[in-house]
């Protein structure tokens, strides 16, 4: 087969010459050729009517508009964080295998177990992080919040399962990331046709759920326990070219998916109390938006924490260098998965183990004779170099320490413990676990100490090549000096910082090196004292507004060595206006929460007691901003004004007016820029005393051209930016094409400008503006040096961050499970407050029951999950929010609940049941095999209840078959009912919604009806009892409208008091009726009788009612769902619903007899006869007068009499009767005849019609035949 | 949930602290308010400001201890609303209240329309004229349209007894402000202004105009100063006069200066008995002084004058996370304090770069991305 050269020749493709496929292809081609250029009838497709044309045009425009999204500005700069690919599916569908296969495809590495996120470099511009979605609903909710792409695995042989739909619903609520479906288990189909049908069906179902044409992959089966390579390749290709759009919530909140987790609680604290609060470190890529140091974070399933430390680390899985080459080298196929125990690394809770195979042990011989790390030819890796240098260490640390001395400049420092305070990113690199670091090469038993200066230097060199090592080490020494001097203010912010030291130990017969966490202090703000100096110095020469404090006193005890520093500080003080403004006082009340004030008190600690007068004097002396009670006034009062008649002064500002010299004024701006540039050149190197690094002005080189342009006027600058924006926009449109040649760019520019001119729509303009804004941001921010930039905009997205969180409950560490990804989300301004939220909510239509007001539900909003008690309602016509007892069946309703506030338009998903009985969720499931015992138990009890509801007549038989599937046989009905349908938790998503607004006051109203009865009726006034219970209550309702059942309207006037009773001059009887005695008799009046007036006189039998609205109080309850603080297989228990409680305690549903419906019995009303007064009667006209006729006892004569006819009369009567009879008979006969005739006629008509039809058809056929013949003839003629 | 309070000391920058605390919904605890002073505790105007905040927001809680030296403020949701009336008292002028209100109004649930009663013009706070002509226009640069923005001066009231009334209407921002790049200060092309005089001779206005124009003669011909003399109902309860000047540059920047003269408060009694009327600064002096102040502001440079720096920085910090860039003159102590407060409350730091040739300062910041959270979505 193979030739000598080893190149295999493949047969070339030959198009089929015969058979169905050949016909197919040829016919297609034919059609294509016949249609090429000209259609058969071009006129047929032209617009014939203007109306139609218009309609088509509008349709097209509408389609176009529907395609558009509101443009959003993408604030991310630089390389993006790895995209998170969440692999989701029901259990046993092949999730881990898919991840393993994909990882194998990308990196050629075998992954033994999938735990935690796995970062993989998939291309030159792209990294991907694979995460397996846990199977419980909490894990699914969290996964939906960080997924950029979701692979929905579906068991093809089984069909969709509820998990998939649940997850889709969660995704929809938390912003819809990209979704691809993957069908697995397709090898279970034997019948090809059935397979095809199933694929078709599942595809269409998938489309309805996502969108028409959504991508669904088919993994046909397993080959050697893996998916076929070709199919994985295709899937990988799709994953690595997928475009991601920003989601609204995530674009404004920073978040991390933790891919490494460490506990660094001091061991002594752990020893003393195992359950003490822990300090943990979380590592992960920053996503979403920039993160600032002061940001509070929410750890999903745990709670809110403020960060104790936030630092950026070197990327453990960097993108390959931008060298121009095709594809990835093997070395660049990085892969980072500390939780998964990749290869020789095993991740533990508080340590990292490195496994070293025996055959690697021999590897690391000391290869350099002279002890220095020799680099022969090829480059070593970081780790390799690191280990190599370690081999050369001759002295132990103690010895080194003894020998070490401190030198300020130009001498390399020896390693000392002080070195530890160099910025952490470098120290941790030593312990960073990257796949490409040849850790396996490391020597057994060699104590790797990243603190060792030499190794550190190696690292640093590789990482920050632009930084010279010497200066760095100088600075670190300087810093350590500061610390050792210790004569300055105590450093405020000390950050406990973990560092992984390693310890070799035997474990399971294998050498393992345990990394033990040790703590040392990271002096982040050790420059504090220096800053003070700077302040003092700079304030002396600063402008009048900032007057200096006396610095001499403080400087008195400065040692000599500091003078050089001071001198250095002096040289650059005039540009550090920023430090002047920000680092004046050490007051930083936000982060520390300590009462801080001006530093005046701190600076002179020795003076505790100061005479009052002196104090006052001091206050006067102090500059404005040192006085804590300074007058709050935005206007600056200038004590003496200049005399503007002075010629010098006038000439000074002459050019600030249009009457002055325009050219000079124009120069004003330019000069500034020029000067600025010069300054930058002078002070370009910014030394950050905080970390001891020297930052070269990085932007010098790339900013040069910018500056050149800046020299010219701003219009040019703007044009430049516009150009950049256009370019970026174009690149975004065609972002796969990465040609960046100059010529190409020019061509693109032209192209796009012409396009812009053509479209020029509002949308395009908006997009362009946004792009312009982005370019401006980038250019402005790139001007700054790194430290300032981080301070100003925070850490950029895509950086690898290390978050230190203190005082975390120990359960988090104890129950930490790498299978459950940890999501850390940043909390925005005001989102950590609590209050009432109003949401628009809809019960999910698959959820079986309506939701009841005040039944607790678990909601997921933003990053949080918590249980809360909602009150449902609807909005009335007049804007009132009316409470509902239950959610409406098929409608949205309002829900109001208490909880941590989320910004409006945040999505809500509600669940009521967190239980994990997945198997019962399978609809029509009768062959599951994955049931856990407790769920089974709960199910049986559940079922009993349900079935008792359904079949109260009993006669049930329970059958539990061997495969743990339940069938219920109802003997009487003979119906087999499937259990799963009955179980309430068939679909766990209860409701979905969106936050409308939040406010602190709840405004949900409920209707109440106060019912009362008249106890005394005057003309139009009545006393109403039983409506109110006290006079105070009546006072509250004064003026309220009341109504009787018969519709007579009225008003509440006043409570009935003693004097009122006398005013109405009641009789004793009335008073007795009211159940009280008058005041004169010493009794007190019964309270709660209201005087009401009506528009008409009411009756004693009337019922009076008052309709009112009362505010419903919404329970101030929320309970964070802390699933991370317990073991994962335990169900989280929160507040129970009333129904659950009743079920548990066997309490029947309370039954109110009045609430049940009964047939209404209405007895006919008896009215008394109308009585007309005598006098009135006398005045009435006779016709209207009641006639006093006695009732007729016997019927009248006319009714009683019998009639006897005369003989003649009788004759006539009989004759007439006969004639009538004859006539009737005649008519009857005639009618019959007519009917017959009609029938005959109809039959005849049908007959003729049939004949006619036949004839017509034949006629037509003939005609067509002739026509066709004629046509053919003419065609032949034409041909 | 327990609320955590940010602890602060002293009565300094009281307005800013309250304003920023409300915007960022951080609860604050202010201690040692004038605890060293002979009359400790909150001043009436500060209490009035707190009451005003309670009026326009929902469920905000203010707790003051007995001596008034300790304040606990928990902000609520800004509601805004129509027909709100607030009596500002006589200890500070309306300008003191207008400055925070204009920002708060932008981030409310509904647009704010509020009637403020009190002293409209005094020298300590920006006068309502300056506010109308200059301050409102600053918002234009941050994407707030001027249509809904309005300040109507119904009647004027000078210092000791007040009696003025203004109506402020502020629209809400739909979602957030827009970042701005505003560094071109341009050249002054015209000077406008308005004088006011209440319960004094109408001639006072003209005298001030005359004096001020005299100063500008050497610079610019396009100077036009209006006079607004009030009498009767709309003139408040005490005599006073003053002038507010605005210089407009070619790039649309507005630089203002103002001043008002009236009897100080301590002399209210003296005012009552007409024999001893203390001498006030003559209108000519006022005119010349304000004109020189304006020239001083122009000399300082920057796109806004010194009294508006704080507001400008605050607006920049409230923008979405885009870069804002502004140029101002010399930083005033008040604006420096604003910068610090912004850092403490919003976590926004400015890059401050001086320009020695022009004696101006260029500030850059990335906004905190504050959104109008209280707005209701439909």
mmCIF file of N, CA, C and O in Angstrom, chain A residues 656-700:
data_model
loop_
_atom_site.group_PDB
_atom_site.id
_atom_site.type_symbol
_atom_site.label_atom_id
_atom_site.label_comp_id
_atom_site.label_asym_id
_atom_site.label_seq_id
_atom_site.Cartn_x
_atom_site.Cartn_y
_atom_site.Cartn_z
ATOM 1 N N UNK A 656 -6.474 85.268 26.174
ATOM 2 C CA UNK A 656 -7.577 84.370 26.504
ATOM 3 C C UNK A 656 -8.890 84.906 25.936
ATOM 4 O O UNK A 656 -9.922 84.286 26.076
ATOM 5 N N UNK A 657 -8.832 86.068 25.333
ATOM 6 C CA UNK A 657 -10.039 86.662 24.751
ATOM 7 C C UNK A 657 -9.950 86.628 23.247
ATOM 8 O O UNK A 657 -8.865 86.558 22.682
ATOM 9 N N UNK A 658 -11.105 86.658 22.638
ATOM 10 C CA UNK A 658 -11.107 86.621 21.173
ATOM 11 C C UNK A 658 -10.471 87.861 20.585
ATOM 12 O O UNK A 658 -10.077 87.869 19.425
ATOM 13 N N UNK A 659 -10.384 88.903 21.392
ATOM 14 C CA UNK A 659 -9.766 90.114 20.898
ATOM 15 C C UNK A 659 -8.249 90.008 20.906
ATOM 16 O O UNK A 659 -7.562 90.844 20.345
ATOM 17 N N UNK A 660 -7.753 88.961 21.549
ATOM 18 C CA UNK A 660 -6.308 88.803 21.650
ATOM 19 C C UNK A 660 -5.728 88.109 20.431
ATOM 20 O O UNK A 660 -6.348 88.042 19.363
ATOM 21 N N UNK A 661 -4.554 87.557 20.649
ATOM 22 C CA UNK A 661 -3.835 86.917 19.557
ATOM 23 C C UNK A 661 -4.313 85.479 19.417
ATOM 24 O O UNK A 661 -4.084 84.652 20.287
ATOM 25 N N UNK A 662 -4.968 85.180 18.309
ATOM 26 C CA UNK A 662 -5.559 83.844 18.131
ATOM 27 C C UNK A 662 -4.489 82.784 17.990
ATOM 28 O O UNK A 662 -4.624 81.682 18.489
ATOM 29 N N UNK A 663 -3.432 83.148 17.305
ATOM 30 C CA UNK A 663 -2.410 82.135 17.055
ATOM 31 C C UNK A 663 -1.736 81.730 18.368
ATOM 32 O O UNK A 663 -1.452 80.563 18.600
ATOM 33 N N UNK A 664 -1.542 82.721 19.214
ATOM 34 C CA UNK A 664 -0.915 82.433 20.504
ATOM 35 C C UNK A 664 -1.822 81.541 21.329
ATOM 36 O O UNK A 664 -1.395 80.573 21.970
ATOM 37 N N UNK A 665 -3.074 81.875 21.270
ATOM 38 C CA UNK A 665 -4.032 81.110 22.046
ATOM 39 C C UNK A 665 -4.087 79.675 21.550
ATOM 40 O O UNK A 665 -4.212 78.727 22.326
ATOM 41 N N UNK A 666 -4.007 79.555 20.256
ATOM 42 C CA UNK A 666 -4.042 78.211 19.694
ATOM 43 C C UNK A 666 -2.816 77.432 20.134
ATOM 44 O O UNK A 666 -2.869 76.219 20.325
ATOM 45 N N UNK A 667 -1.743 78.181 20.282
ATOM 46 C CA UNK A 667 -0.493 77.535 20.682
ATOM 47 C C UNK A 667 -0.569 77.047 22.128
ATOM 48 O O UNK A 667 0.127 76.115 22.510
ATOM 49 N N UNK A 668 -1.408 77.679 22.871
ATOM 50 C CA UNK A 668 -1.504 77.391 24.299
ATOM 51 C C UNK A 668 -1.661 75.897 24.556
ATOM 52 O O UNK A 668 -0.963 75.312 25.373
ATOM 53 N N UNK A 669 -2.545 75.336 23.790
ATOM 54 C CA UNK A 669 -2.769 73.912 23.976
ATOM 55 C C UNK A 669 -1.565 73.089 23.533
ATOM 56 O O UNK A 669 -1.118 72.195 24.226
ATOM 57 N N UNK A 670 -1.029 73.471 22.383
ATOM 58 C CA UNK A 670 0.075 72.710 21.811
ATOM 59 C C UNK A 670 1.273 72.690 22.731
ATOM 60 O O UNK A 670 1.863 71.647 22.979
ATOM 61 N N UNK A 671 1.594 73.863 23.219
ATOM 62 C CA UNK A 671 2.765 73.961 24.070
ATOM 63 C C UNK A 671 2.669 72.998 25.224
ATOM 64 O O UNK A 671 3.617 72.320 25.557
ATOM 65 N N UNK A 672 1.470 72.984 25.731
ATOM 66 C CA UNK A 672 1.239 72.075 26.855
ATOM 67 C C UNK A 672 1.599 70.663 26.471
ATOM 68 O O UNK A 672 2.300 69.974 27.187
ATOM 69 N N UNK A 673 1.151 70.283 25.324
ATOM 70 C CA UNK A 673 1.400 68.919 24.895
ATOM 71 C C UNK A 673 2.885 68.656 24.714
ATOM 72 O O UNK A 673 3.410 67.634 25.110
ATOM 73 N N UNK A 674 3.532 69.672 24.086
ATOM 74 C CA UNK A 674 4.953 69.505 23.841
ATOM 75 C C UNK A 674 5.680 69.346 25.171
ATOM 76 O O UNK A 674 6.531 68.468 25.333
ATOM 77 N N UNK A 675 5.315 70.197 26.067
ATOM 78 C CA UNK A 675 5.952 70.171 27.375
ATOM 79 C C UNK A 675 5.716 68.826 28.042
ATOM 80 O O UNK A 675 6.616 68.218 28.609
ATOM 81 N N UNK A 676 4.504 68.417 27.900
ATOM 82 C CA UNK A 676 4.105 67.168 28.517
ATOM 83 C C UNK A 676 4.997 66.034 28.009
ATOM 84 O O UNK A 676 5.479 65.204 28.770
ATOM 85 N N UNK A 677 5.190 66.099 26.726
ATOM 86 C CA UNK A 677 5.987 65.059 26.101
ATOM 87 C C UNK A 677 7.385 65.075 26.679
ATOM 88 O O UNK A 677 7.964 64.040 27.012
ATOM 89 N N UNK A 678 7.876 66.285 26.788
ATOM 90 C CA UNK A 678 9.224 66.434 27.301
ATOM 91 C C UNK A 678 9.300 65.874 28.719
ATOM 92 O O UNK A 678 10.202 65.124 29.062
ATOM 93 N N UNK A 679 8.290 66.239 29.453
ATOM 94 C CA UNK A 679 8.229 65.769 30.826
ATOM 95 C C UNK A 679 8.224 64.269 30.880
ATOM 96 O O UNK A 679 8.912 63.652 31.664
ATOM 97 N N UNK A 680 7.439 63.721 30.025
ATOM 98 C CA UNK A 680 7.330 62.287 30.019
ATOM 99 C C UNK A 680 8.684 61.669 29.769
ATOM 100 O O UNK A 680 9.039 60.656 30.357
ATOM 101 N N UNK A 681 9.410 62.323 28.868
ATOM 102 C CA UNK A 681 10.732 61.805 28.581
ATOM 103 C C UNK A 681 11.606 61.893 29.826
ATOM 104 O O UNK A 681 12.396 61.001 30.109
ATOM 105 N N UNK A 682 11.415 62.986 30.539
ATOM 106 C CA UNK A 682 12.235 63.179 31.725
ATOM 107 C C UNK A 682 11.854 62.210 32.839
ATOM 108 O O UNK A 682 12.686 61.545 33.424
ATOM 109 N N UNK A 683 10.578 62.189 33.087
ATOM 110 C CA UNK A 683 10.110 61.409 34.232
ATOM 111 C C UNK A 683 9.380 60.173 33.776
ATOM 112 O O UNK A 683 8.462 59.713 34.396
ATOM 113 N N UNK A 684 9.747 59.741 32.640
ATOM 114 C CA UNK A 684 9.022 58.619 32.071
ATOM 115 C C UNK A 684 9.075 57.388 32.933
ATOM 116 O O UNK A 684 8.106 56.657 33.050
ATOM 117 N N UNK A 685 10.216 57.176 33.549
ATOM 118 C CA UNK A 685 10.331 55.980 34.363
ATOM 119 C C UNK A 685 9.671 56.249 35.698
ATOM 120 O O UNK A 685 10.086 57.103 36.457
ATOM 121 N N UNK A 686 8.684 55.540 35.934
ATOM 122 C CA UNK A 686 7.953 55.749 37.173
ATOM 123 C C UNK A 686 8.287 54.616 38.117
ATOM 124 O O UNK A 686 8.126 53.450 37.798
ATOM 125 N N UNK A 687 8.773 54.981 39.246
ATOM 126 C CA UNK A 687 9.090 53.932 40.199
ATOM 127 C C UNK A 687 7.940 53.793 41.169
ATOM 128 O O UNK A 687 7.579 54.734 41.865
ATOM 129 N N UNK A 688 7.401 52.644 41.178
ATOM 130 C CA UNK A 688 6.307 52.402 42.099
ATOM 131 C C UNK A 688 6.894 51.919 43.407
ATOM 132 O O UNK A 688 7.443 50.832 43.496
ATOM 133 N N UNK A 689 6.797 52.730 44.389
ATOM 134 C CA UNK A 689 7.416 52.374 45.666
ATOM 135 C C UNK A 689 6.646 51.280 46.371
ATOM 136 O O UNK A 689 7.116 50.646 47.282
ATOM 137 N N UNK A 690 5.461 51.100 45.921
ATOM 138 C CA UNK A 690 4.601 50.105 46.544
ATOM 139 C C UNK A 690 5.214 48.723 46.359
ATOM 140 O O UNK A 690 5.359 47.949 47.284
ATOM 141 N N UNK A 691 5.531 48.430 45.146
ATOM 142 C CA UNK A 691 6.035 47.102 44.871
ATOM 143 C C UNK A 691 7.533 47.095 44.632
ATOM 144 O O UNK A 691 8.148 46.039 44.558
ATOM 145 N N UNK A 692 8.058 48.261 44.524
ATOM 146 C CA UNK A 692 9.482 48.326 44.290
ATOM 147 C C UNK A 692 9.855 48.062 42.848
ATOM 148 O O UNK A 692 10.974 47.706 42.540
ATOM 149 N N UNK A 693 8.914 48.211 41.987
ATOM 150 C CA UNK A 693 9.224 47.989 40.587
ATOM 151 C C UNK A 693 9.450 49.316 39.904
ATOM 152 O O UNK A 693 8.867 50.316 40.259
ATOM 153 N N UNK A 694 10.273 49.230 38.920
ATOM 154 C CA UNK A 694 10.417 50.411 38.091
ATOM 155 C C UNK A 694 9.620 50.162 36.834
ATOM 156 O O UNK A 694 9.767 49.138 36.185
ATOM 157 N N UNK A 695 8.771 51.058 36.586
ATOM 158 C CA UNK A 695 7.999 50.906 35.365
ATOM 159 C C UNK A 695 8.568 51.839 34.331
ATOM 160 O O UNK A 695 8.533 53.044 34.491
ATOM 161 N N UNK A 696 9.048 51.238 33.322
ATOM 162 C CA UNK A 696 9.452 52.066 32.201
ATOM 163 C C UNK A 696 8.199 52.603 31.567
ATOM 164 O O UNK A 696 7.152 51.970 31.619
ATOM 165 N N UNK A 697 8.348 53.726 31.001
ATOM 166 C CA UNK A 697 7.185 54.251 30.320
ATOM 167 C C UNK A 697 6.932 53.372 29.101
ATOM 168 O O UNK A 697 7.549 53.535 28.069
ATOM 169 N N UNK A 698 6.021 52.475 29.282
ATOM 170 C CA UNK A 698 5.843 51.472 28.251
ATOM 171 C C UNK A 698 5.321 52.071 26.975
ATOM 172 O O UNK A 698 5.609 51.613 25.883
ATOM 173 N N UNK A 699 4.559 53.083 27.171
ATOM 174 C CA UNK A 699 3.893 53.605 25.992
ATOM 175 C C UNK A 699 4.790 54.520 25.181
ATOM 176 O O UNK A 699 4.358 55.048 24.174
ATOM 177 N N UNK A 700 6.019 54.700 25.678
ATOM 178 C CA UNK A 700 6.867 55.664 24.992
ATOM 179 C C UNK A 700 6.985 55.333 23.519
ATOM 180 O O UNK A 700 6.766 56.181 22.648
#
